[in-house]
């Protein structure tokens, strides 16, 4: 039998290249080897976007279209939407009973995310419980492996701690501790040099049209010390180089940059060619998908049903273990 993998992505915005290389590409690569469960974490989106400044439902469609266009095969993997399975909320509640508050207060993403989303009031019970909901997502499916970006390490560690605590308290070995499967791609910078994130307004989205992508790459920061075309550059501090390593010929660019054999304008032009070619089929596929919401609804419904079979069983077993009904 195949091992099971599970991962989720928040529905706070469309998928950008940072999400793609940080996690989604890995999801696609693993879907043959694993019995894969992937989902849109729309309840997680609500922890920070509860004021409805964005439409989570609309984003959910966009993310599902992005995921399929990026290569998730819904016949092979189970692709579903979290909020359609109340079991996630129920398991979150049950796990919240046994999760010590200090464990949550010391999760590093708690403070860093608040910092990133300054201006929003995140002094809420739900936001503090974000990683408990994530633990519920993971433990619900008895996932062997969780493919995520390195930034999620603290959440996986907490998931394991909660699993251990549950097993200890109820004298069981019901939960197994999930392994992480980190992607080894370094964090992709956004156009301003900070990590690519929709909250920084520096992201390149799978949905972006060609003009937008060209504009974004043109404004992207390069080595700030390289003022003249004849100055040698330092690719290690250049955002374009981070992209060249993925899309272009990294070694050649590095050499050309350091020896001033190539200029930044040409370097960007070269990168754009490769980037646009890569993004075109994905963009076309997602456009086709998003224009037919009824079809997307069907896909989501089927995935939800497949996921529900596992979720109801887990929850029934847990209720027996904790002797609640
Ligand atoms: N917190 C994850 C992120 O921001 C999204 C997520 C929610 C998730 N539930 C999950 C990831 C369960 C893996 C497993 O990327
Ligand atoms: Fe960056 Fe390329 Fe310019 Fe070097 S040549 S600084 S890698 S854009």
Short mmCIF file of C-alpha atoms and ligand atoms in Angstrom, two decimals:
data_model
loop_
_atom_site.label_atom_id
_atom_site.label_comp_id
_atom_site.label_asym_id
_atom_site.label_seq_id
_atom_site.Cartn_x
_atom_site.Cartn_y
_atom_site.Cartn_z
CA UNK A 1 0.00 0.00 0.00
CA UNK A 2 1.12 3.52 -0.75
CA UNK A 3 2.03 5.86 2.04
CA UNK A 4 -0.24 8.84 2.46
CA UNK A 5 0.78 12.45 1.98
CA UNK A 6 -1.24 15.49 2.91
CA UNK A 7 -0.81 19.20 2.51
CA UNK A 8 -2.86 22.36 2.40
CA UNK A 9 -2.63 25.85 1.04
CA UNK A 10 -4.39 28.91 2.39
CA UNK A 11 -7.12 30.60 0.39
CA UNK A 12 -5.93 34.12 1.11
CA UNK A 13 -4.95 34.75 -2.51
CA UNK A 14 -4.04 33.26 -5.83
CA UNK A 15 -1.01 31.00 -6.05
CA UNK A 16 2.27 32.76 -6.78
CA UNK A 17 5.65 31.44 -7.86
CA UNK A 18 6.83 31.37 -4.24
CA UNK A 19 3.97 29.01 -3.33
CA UNK A 20 4.61 26.98 -6.45
CA UNK A 21 8.30 26.37 -5.91
CA UNK A 22 8.03 26.29 -2.13
CA UNK A 23 5.33 23.62 -1.97
CA UNK A 24 3.00 22.97 -4.87
CA UNK A 25 5.65 21.63 -7.24
CA UNK A 26 6.54 19.11 -4.58
CA UNK A 27 2.88 18.13 -4.28
CA UNK A 28 2.78 17.44 -7.99
CA UNK A 29 6.00 15.44 -7.93
CA UNK A 30 4.78 13.26 -5.05
CA UNK A 31 1.34 12.40 -6.31
CA UNK A 32 2.35 9.11 -7.98
CA UNK A 33 4.40 7.82 -5.15
CA UNK A 34 1.90 8.70 -2.42
CA UNK A 35 -1.80 8.39 -1.77
CA UNK A 36 -2.02 12.16 -1.84
CA UNK A 37 -4.52 14.44 -0.10
CA UNK A 38 -4.34 18.13 -0.94
CA UNK A 39 -6.73 20.81 0.16
CA UNK A 40 -7.53 24.50 0.17
CA UNK A 41 -7.37 25.76 3.75
CA UNK A 42 -10.19 28.27 3.62
CA UNK A 43 -10.84 28.12 7.36
CA UNK A 44 -7.21 29.00 7.90
CA UNK A 45 -7.72 31.98 5.62
CA UNK A 46 -10.48 33.09 7.95
CA UNK A 47 -8.05 33.35 10.87
CA UNK A 48 -6.48 36.43 9.29
CA UNK A 49 -9.09 37.54 6.74
CA UNK A 50 -12.13 37.34 8.99
CA UNK A 51 -13.14 40.89 8.18
CA UNK A 52 -14.03 39.81 4.67
CA UNK A 53 -11.67 42.20 3.02
CA UNK A 54 -11.19 39.39 0.55
CA UNK A 55 -13.73 36.89 -0.70
CA UNK A 56 -12.49 33.57 0.56
CA UNK A 57 -14.93 31.64 -1.59
CA UNK A 58 -13.79 33.41 -4.74
CA UNK A 59 -10.17 32.74 -3.79
CA UNK A 60 -10.95 29.10 -3.18
CA UNK A 61 -12.02 28.72 -6.80
CA UNK A 62 -8.90 30.55 -7.94
CA UNK A 63 -6.64 28.33 -5.86
CA UNK A 64 -8.31 25.13 -7.04
CA UNK A 65 -7.87 26.28 -10.64
CA UNK A 66 -4.24 27.19 -9.93
CA UNK A 67 -3.53 23.80 -8.37
CA UNK A 68 -5.00 21.82 -11.23
CA UNK A 69 -3.29 24.01 -13.80
CA UNK A 70 -0.01 23.55 -11.94
CA UNK A 71 -0.31 19.80 -12.32
CA UNK A 72 -2.43 18.33 -9.53
CA UNK A 73 -4.26 15.43 -11.11
CA UNK A 74 -7.66 15.11 -9.48
CA UNK A 75 -8.07 11.52 -10.67
CA UNK A 76 -4.97 10.52 -8.85
CA UNK A 77 -4.91 12.81 -5.82
CA UNK A 78 -7.76 13.78 -3.52
CA UNK A 79 -8.23 17.54 -3.85
CA UNK A 80 -10.75 19.06 -1.45
CA UNK A 81 -11.82 22.21 0.38
CA UNK A 82 -11.43 22.27 4.17
CA UNK A 83 -14.60 24.13 5.19
CA UNK A 84 -16.85 21.58 3.48
CA UNK A 85 -15.70 19.03 6.03
CA UNK A 86 -16.92 20.11 9.46
CA UNK A 87 -14.85 17.23 10.83
CA UNK A 88 -11.82 19.52 10.60
CA UNK A 89 -13.47 22.07 12.87
CA UNK A 90 -14.56 19.35 15.26
CA UNK A 91 -11.14 17.76 15.55
CA UNK A 92 -9.66 21.23 15.98
CA UNK A 93 -11.97 21.75 18.94
CA UNK A 94 -11.10 18.40 20.50
CA UNK A 95 -7.35 18.96 20.09
CA UNK A 96 -7.67 22.46 21.52
CA UNK A 97 -8.76 20.87 24.81
CA UNK A 98 -5.40 19.17 25.26
CA UNK A 99 -3.10 21.81 23.79
CA UNK A 100 -1.33 23.88 26.46
CA UNK A 101 -1.52 27.62 25.81
CA UNK A 102 2.23 28.19 26.19
CA UNK A 103 2.87 25.77 23.31
CA UNK A 104 0.87 28.07 21.06
CA UNK A 105 2.28 31.32 22.36
CA UNK A 106 5.80 30.21 21.61
CA UNK A 107 5.19 29.07 18.02
CA UNK A 108 7.49 31.48 16.14
CA UNK A 109 5.07 32.01 13.26
CA UNK A 110 2.55 33.46 15.71
CA UNK A 111 4.54 36.63 16.23
CA UNK A 112 6.14 36.78 12.79
CA UNK A 113 2.83 36.52 11.00
CA UNK A 114 1.37 39.26 13.19
CA UNK A 115 4.33 41.39 12.24
CA UNK A 116 3.83 40.59 8.55
CA UNK A 117 0.15 41.48 8.72
CA UNK A 118 0.54 44.59 10.85
CA UNK A 119 -2.60 46.65 10.67
CA UNK A 120 -4.91 43.69 11.12
CA UNK A 121 -6.12 42.83 14.57
CA UNK A 122 -4.89 39.30 15.09
CA UNK A 123 -5.38 39.27 18.83
CA UNK A 124 -7.94 36.54 18.49
CA UNK A 125 -8.50 33.09 19.86
CA UNK A 126 -8.80 31.71 16.33
CA UNK A 127 -5.47 33.10 15.18
CA UNK A 128 -3.65 31.73 18.21
CA UNK A 129 -5.21 28.36 17.40
CA UNK A 130 -4.10 28.40 13.78
CA UNK A 131 -1.54 25.61 14.27
CA UNK A 132 -4.06 23.48 16.19
CA UNK A 133 -6.35 23.59 13.17
CA UNK A 134 -3.38 22.60 11.04
CA UNK A 135 -2.61 19.70 13.40
CA UNK A 136 -6.24 18.59 13.01
CA UNK A 137 -5.87 18.70 9.21
CA UNK A 138 -2.80 16.52 9.31
CA UNK A 139 -3.79 14.04 12.00
CA UNK A 140 -7.27 13.57 10.51
CA UNK A 141 -5.77 11.74 7.52
CA UNK A 142 -3.08 9.86 9.42
CA UNK A 143 -0.62 11.41 7.00
CA UNK A 144 2.78 9.74 6.77
CA UNK A 145 4.32 12.73 5.08
CA UNK A 146 3.57 16.42 4.83
CA UNK A 147 5.15 18.26 1.88
CA UNK A 148 5.48 21.92 2.86
CA UNK A 149 7.90 24.81 2.72
CA UNK A 150 10.50 25.15 5.48
CA UNK A 151 8.50 28.01 7.03
CA UNK A 152 5.99 25.41 8.22
CA UNK A 153 8.49 23.52 10.39
CA UNK A 154 7.18 24.92 13.70
CA UNK A 155 3.64 23.84 12.80
CA UNK A 156 4.74 20.31 12.04
CA UNK A 157 6.69 20.15 15.27
CA UNK A 158 3.60 21.24 17.18
CA UNK A 159 1.50 18.67 15.34
CA UNK A 160 3.85 15.95 16.55
CA UNK A 161 3.72 17.27 20.09
CA UNK A 162 -0.06 17.29 20.06
CA UNK A 163 -0.12 13.74 18.64
CA UNK A 164 2.22 12.55 21.40
CA UNK A 165 0.19 14.28 24.07
CA UNK A 166 -3.06 12.76 22.82
CA UNK A 167 -1.51 9.29 22.76
CA UNK A 168 -0.11 9.80 26.25
CA UNK A 169 -3.30 11.18 27.80
CA UNK A 170 -5.55 8.52 26.34
CA UNK A 171 -3.05 5.67 26.60
CA UNK A 172 -3.21 4.86 22.94
CA UNK A 173 -1.00 4.80 19.90
CA UNK A 174 -3.77 6.06 17.66
CA UNK A 175 -1.92 9.00 16.13
CA UNK A 176 1.34 8.49 14.33
CA UNK A 177 3.78 11.33 14.04
CA UNK A 178 3.91 12.71 10.52
CA UNK A 179 7.19 13.26 8.76
CA UNK A 180 7.92 16.52 7.03
CA UNK A 181 8.98 16.66 3.42
CA UNK A 182 10.57 20.03 2.95
CA UNK A 183 11.34 21.42 -0.44
CA UNK A 184 14.98 22.27 -0.79
CA UNK A 185 14.39 25.32 -2.98
CA UNK A 186 15.50 28.44 -1.12
CA UNK A 187 12.78 31.02 -0.48
CA UNK A 188 12.05 32.85 -3.72
CA UNK A 189 12.39 36.62 -3.37
CA UNK A 190 9.60 38.93 -4.47
CA UNK A 191 10.14 41.86 -6.79
CA UNK A 192 11.33 44.02 -3.87
CA UNK A 193 13.81 41.50 -2.48
CA UNK A 194 11.78 40.44 0.54
CA UNK A 195 10.34 36.93 0.53
CA UNK A 196 7.60 36.58 -2.05
CA UNK A 197 4.28 37.09 -0.32
CA UNK A 198 0.94 38.48 -1.35
CA UNK A 199 0.86 40.60 1.79
CA UNK A 200 4.01 42.41 0.61
CA UNK A 201 2.53 43.08 -2.81
CA UNK A 202 5.69 41.73 -4.46
CA UNK A 203 4.48 38.44 -5.89
CA UNK A 204 4.28 37.02 -9.41
CA UNK A 205 1.07 35.02 -9.70
CA UNK A 206 0.39 32.02 -11.91
CA UNK A 207 -2.58 34.03 -13.18
CA UNK A 208 -0.55 37.08 -14.21
CA UNK A 209 -0.71 37.93 -17.91
CA UNK A 210 2.45 38.43 -19.93
CA UNK A 211 2.50 42.22 -19.71
CA UNK A 212 2.21 42.07 -15.95
CA UNK A 213 5.02 39.55 -15.66
CA UNK A 214 7.27 41.65 -17.90
CA UNK A 215 6.55 44.75 -15.81
CA UNK A 216 7.25 42.92 -12.57
CA UNK A 217 10.55 41.48 -13.78
CA UNK A 218 11.62 44.85 -15.16
CA UNK A 219 11.14 46.50 -11.79
CA UNK A 220 12.75 43.65 -9.91
CA UNK A 221 15.79 44.56 -7.82
CA UNK A 222 19.26 43.45 -8.95
CA UNK A 223 22.68 43.86 -7.34
CA UNK A 224 22.43 47.44 -6.04
CA UNK A 225 26.22 47.87 -6.22
CA UNK A 226 26.29 47.20 -9.92
CA UNK A 227 25.80 50.73 -11.20
CA UNK A 228 27.49 50.59 -14.58
CA UNK A 229 27.29 47.95 -17.26
CA UNK A 230 31.03 47.38 -16.91
CA UNK A 231 30.90 46.79 -13.13
CA UNK A 232 31.15 43.15 -12.14
CA UNK A 233 28.01 42.03 -10.31
CA UNK A 234 27.31 39.87 -7.30
CA UNK A 235 24.59 37.39 -8.24
CA UNK A 236 24.15 36.25 -4.65
CA UNK A 237 22.45 39.51 -3.68
CA UNK A 238 20.38 39.73 -6.88
CA UNK A 239 16.72 38.74 -7.11
CA UNK A 240 16.95 38.02 -10.80
CA UNK A 241 19.67 35.49 -10.11
CA UNK A 242 17.42 33.57 -7.72
CA UNK A 243 15.05 33.15 -10.67
CA UNK A 244 17.84 32.39 -13.12
CA UNK A 245 18.90 29.47 -10.93
CA UNK A 246 15.45 27.95 -11.42
CA UNK A 247 14.60 28.96 -14.96
CA UNK A 248 17.85 29.73 -16.71
CA UNK A 249 21.39 28.56 -16.83
CA UNK A 250 22.48 29.50 -13.34
CA UNK A 251 26.16 28.67 -13.76
CA UNK A 252 26.50 30.60 -17.00
CA UNK A 253 24.69 33.63 -15.59
CA UNK A 254 26.78 33.60 -12.45
CA UNK A 255 29.97 33.64 -14.45
CA UNK A 256 28.71 36.26 -16.88
CA UNK A 257 27.54 38.49 -14.06
CA UNK A 258 30.74 38.27 -12.03
CA UNK A 259 32.88 39.02 -15.07
CA UNK A 260 30.54 41.73 -16.38
CA UNK A 261 30.17 39.74 -19.59
CA UNK A 262 26.41 40.19 -19.41
CA UNK A 263 24.44 43.23 -18.36
CA UNK A 264 21.34 43.27 -16.21
CA UNK A 265 19.06 44.29 -19.07
CA UNK A 266 20.04 41.26 -21.14
CA UNK A 267 20.00 39.05 -18.10
CA UNK A 268 16.41 40.04 -17.41
CA UNK A 269 15.47 39.58 -21.05
CA UNK A 270 16.88 36.06 -21.04
CA UNK A 271 15.10 35.23 -17.83
CA UNK A 272 11.81 36.56 -19.15
CA UNK A 273 11.94 34.31 -22.17
CA UNK A 274 12.24 31.22 -20.03
CA UNK A 275 9.78 32.43 -17.42
CA UNK A 276 7.07 33.34 -19.91
CA UNK A 277 7.45 30.00 -21.68
CA UNK A 278 7.08 28.20 -18.39
CA UNK A 279 4.04 30.15 -17.27
CA UNK A 280 2.06 30.23 -20.50
CA UNK A 281 0.54 26.72 -20.46
CA UNK A 282 -0.28 27.03 -16.76
CA UNK A 283 -2.01 30.37 -17.26
CA UNK A 284 -4.02 29.08 -20.21
CA UNK A 285 -5.15 26.01 -18.34
CA UNK A 286 -6.21 27.99 -15.27
CA UNK A 287 -8.14 30.47 -17.41
CA UNK A 288 -10.07 27.64 -18.95
CA UNK A 289 -10.81 26.14 -15.54
CA UNK A 290 -11.88 29.37 -13.85
CA UNK A 291 -14.30 30.18 -16.63
CA UNK A 292 -16.38 27.12 -15.78
CA UNK A 293 -17.34 27.32 -12.11
CA UNK A 294 -19.93 24.55 -12.45
CA UNK A 295 -17.21 22.15 -13.53
CA UNK A 296 -14.97 23.32 -10.68
CA UNK A 297 -17.85 22.73 -8.28
CA UNK A 298 -18.12 19.16 -9.51
CA UNK A 299 -14.41 18.56 -9.02
CA UNK A 300 -14.51 20.02 -5.52
CA UNK A 301 -17.56 17.99 -4.56
CA UNK A 302 -15.95 14.73 -5.65
CA UNK A 303 -12.78 15.50 -3.74
CA UNK A 304 -14.74 16.45 -0.63
CA UNK A 305 -16.58 13.14 -0.72
CA UNK A 306 -13.37 11.16 -0.99
CA UNK A 307 -11.84 13.07 1.91
CA UNK A 308 -14.96 12.74 4.03
CA UNK A 309 -14.75 8.96 4.01
CA UNK A 310 -11.46 9.17 5.88
CA UNK A 311 -12.42 12.11 8.08
CA UNK A 312 -15.65 10.64 9.49
CA UNK A 313 -13.88 7.39 10.31
CA UNK A 314 -11.06 9.17 12.16
CA UNK A 315 -13.45 11.27 14.13
CA UNK A 316 -15.61 8.28 15.12
CA UNK A 317 -12.51 6.46 16.36
CA UNK A 318 -11.36 9.49 18.32
CA UNK A 319 -14.71 9.93 20.01
CA UNK A 320 -14.54 6.34 21.16
CA UNK A 321 -11.03 6.83 22.49
CA UNK A 322 -11.94 9.92 24.47
CA UNK A 323 -15.27 8.33 25.39
CA UNK A 324 -17.41 11.23 24.39
CA UNK A 325 -20.08 9.30 22.46
N1 LIG B 1 -0.22 26.68 7.24
C1 LIG B 1 -0.03 26.21 5.89
C2 LIG B 1 0.60 27.35 5.07
O1 LIG B 1 0.41 28.51 5.38
C3 LIG B 1 -1.31 25.78 5.23
C4 LIG B 1 -1.88 24.55 5.88
C5 LIG B 1 -3.04 24.47 6.57
C6 LIG B 1 -1.32 23.25 5.86
N2 LIG B 1 -3.26 23.19 6.98
C7 LIG B 1 -2.22 22.43 6.56
C8 LIG B 1 -0.15 22.70 5.33
C9 LIG B 1 -1.96 21.06 6.76
C10 LIG B 1 0.11 21.34 5.52
C11 LIG B 1 -0.79 20.54 6.23
O2 LIG B 1 1.26 27.06 4.09
FE1 LIG B 2 21.52 40.10 -11.40
FE2 LIG B 2 21.82 39.23 -13.87
FE3 LIG B 2 22.39 41.77 -13.25
FE4 LIG B 2 23.95 39.83 -12.38
S1 LIG B 2 23.58 40.37 -14.50
S2 LIG B 2 23.19 41.56 -11.16
S3 LIG B 2 22.47 38.17 -12.02
S4 LIG B 2 20.39 40.80 -13.19
#
